[in-house]
Each structure stands twice: as C-alpha cells, then as structure tokens.
Amino acid sequence: MNMIADSSSTKTDWAIVEHQNIIAKATTAGINPFFQTRREISRVIRLGLPEDYFKHRYDKIYYYGAGCNNEARGNIVKASLTTQFRSHTVVESDLLAAARSLFNNEAGIACILGTGSNSCYYDGENIQKHVRAGGYIFGDEGSAAALGKMFLSDYVKGLIPEDLAEVFMRQTSINPDDVLTEVYNKPLPNRFLAQIGYFLADYVSNSYVEELITKNLRNFFTRNVCQYQYQDCKVRFVGLAASKFAIELRRVAKEFDIEVDEIRDRSMEGLIYYHALIP
C-alpha cells in the first residue's frame, strides 16, 4: 500500500492506493517549503488529513510538491512526512509530477499553469531541460497569480474598465489599499493573487479580461515554451489555470503552431497510473 500526494501552493491531493485501486482520497491546503516552515507544513498535514491516514503503514510515500525542486527544501517536507507516517518517503517536484502524469514514459514538454507556472522537457524518464519558473515576482507567466497581478496592477492605478471595477469591488469588497496590504503585509501573497486570477475566469467575454488573459498566456509561450525544441514534440498542460482558460490556451498555442492535445486540471490520476506501472 502506497500513498501519493500532489501539492501546489494552494491545494494538496492525497491518495492511498494499492496498484491502481484507490482506497482513499483527501484534500488539504497547499504546501510549499519556500513559504512555509516544517512546523507549518506538519500542521497542514496533521490537521488536514483524516485520522485514518495515520493508522496505515505505507510501503512508500510519493510526494510531489511546489517548492521541492531543490534538495534542501524538499528535505523540509520529507522530514515532516517521515515524522508523521514513519514510512519510506520520496519527495519530488511538482514539475516531475506533471511530466509523469502527462507523458508517463514518453517524451514531451510538460507545462504547469496553476497558482504559479513551470515547464520542462521530459525524455520519458527524467527532466532534461528546465526553464526557471522565477516565482510570482520574476516569472510564473501564464499562471493565475501572474494574471491576478496584472489585473490588480491596473486596478490600483485606476486603469481597468469602470464597470468591471464596480463588479470586482461589489463581489470581493477589495479596495486598492486592501490589495497593497494583502500583497506586502500578509503571508502567501501568491495565493491571494491567484484567487484574483481565477475570479477573472467568469469574465472572459469582457474584452479587457480577454486581452489580459491572452497577453498572460503569450508571455508563457514566448518566455518558456519557445526555449525548448517545441516543434519536435508534444506540448501538454496540467493545472487549474490551464483547465479554466483551456479555450484561450489552445487559441494562443495555435499562434505558435502548437496543437495542445491534453489539458488536465490535476496530476493525481496520471500519477496513480504511473506508479502502478513503474513502482
């Protein structure tokens, strides 16, 4: 019996599996060792998961998460999981999760568009090339956080259409001063920015919002996908932002002569299949 976890900065999916049979599934808050201490991570796990999860002895725990693309930060999560479950734990990046989920043992360019964004060229076994994500300040193009930042930057300066500003204020009660407080004075500002990005998914018919989404997605392709030999392989996407803006994503991809044949909102289903075949 194994446990598989797939974590973004916003949400973590957990599954207890026996081969391809799912015994239990759960969801907790997101985990990211770049923003959270080991103590905070342990709190998310202990208080978020059902008690039954702590009663099993697992052959292995496969954890894939945001912020785990270097050993030091991955070890923060690993220490917490090992303490909680007393089981052999393997910690990998959410990017490898995306690659394994989208391509299994085939080669291709795996892209994440969620709270943040990331991409890599995967040869069917390992990540061979990786364009740095850059985070929500220096990168994360195409993500919900980047979209939220673009929108709020205009909102703070009074540059968005008046009718949309009124709708936004009425539905969220967020004024420009609140924006500065949330981003500069509160923890996990990337989550806040992503929430605003997802808010815009209901207004894609608005020409201003459509232009913003298109610009955000073009930034992802020009600054990330175009750094790979994308003409020679498939390009696939995973993540809530990719799923919510799938129509716009496929339209922008065609500008680069890319046919996106698969978009998933989460990696878990593909990971369960991957580990059933390749323990």
PDB file of C-alpha atoms in Angstrom, residues 151-152 155-156 160-179 192 196 199-200 203:
ATOM      1  CA  PHE A 151      -5.250  42.839 -13.142  1.00  0.00           C
ATOM      2  CA  LEU A 152      -4.520  44.287  -9.685  1.00  0.00           C
ATOM      3  CA  TYR A 155      -6.880  48.185 -10.539  1.00  0.00           C
ATOM      4  CA  VAL A 156      -4.581  50.017  -8.133  1.00  0.00           C
ATOM      5  CA  ILE A 160      -9.467  48.815 -15.612  1.00  0.00           C
ATOM      6  CA  PRO A 161     -12.906  49.475 -17.144  1.00  0.00           C
ATOM      7  CA  GLU A 162     -15.206  51.188 -14.665  1.00  0.00           C
ATOM      8  CA  ASP A 163     -17.994  48.604 -14.940  1.00  0.00           C
ATOM      9  CA  LEU A 164     -15.569  45.750 -14.225  1.00  0.00           C
ATOM     10  CA  ALA A 165     -14.065  47.658 -11.285  1.00  0.00           C
ATOM     11  CA  GLU A 166     -17.544  48.066  -9.813  1.00  0.00           C
ATOM     12  CA  VAL A 167     -18.314  44.342 -10.220  1.00  0.00           C
ATOM     13  CA  PHE A 168     -14.971  43.401  -8.682  1.00  0.00           C
ATOM     14  CA  MET A 169     -15.483  45.705  -5.697  1.00  0.00           C
ATOM     15  CA  ARG A 170     -19.062  44.513  -5.173  1.00  0.00           C
ATOM     16  CA  GLN A 171     -18.149  40.808  -5.273  1.00  0.00           C
ATOM     17  CA  THR A 172     -14.870  40.898  -3.338  1.00  0.00           C
ATOM     18  CA  SER A 173     -15.021  44.082  -1.216  1.00  0.00           C
ATOM     19  CA  ILE A 174     -11.321  44.526  -2.025  1.00  0.00           C
ATOM     20  CA  ASN A 175     -10.225  48.132  -2.471  1.00  0.00           C
ATOM     21  CA  PRO A 176      -6.799  49.295  -3.709  1.00  0.00           C
ATOM     22  CA  ASP A 177      -5.497  49.724  -0.139  1.00  0.00           C
ATOM     23  CA  ASP A 178      -6.522  46.139   0.653  1.00  0.00           C
ATOM     24  CA  VAL A 179      -4.502  44.953  -2.358  1.00  0.00           C
ATOM     25  CA  PHE A 192      -4.127  35.913  -2.989  1.00  0.00           C
ATOM     26  CA  ILE A 196      -7.978  37.175  -8.242  1.00  0.00           C
ATOM     27  CA  PHE A 199     -12.090  35.455 -10.368  1.00  0.00           C
ATOM     28  CA  LEU A 200     -11.476  36.652 -13.938  1.00  0.00           C
ATOM     29  CA  TYR A 203     -15.488  37.399 -17.218  1.00  0.00           C
TER      30      TYR A 203
END
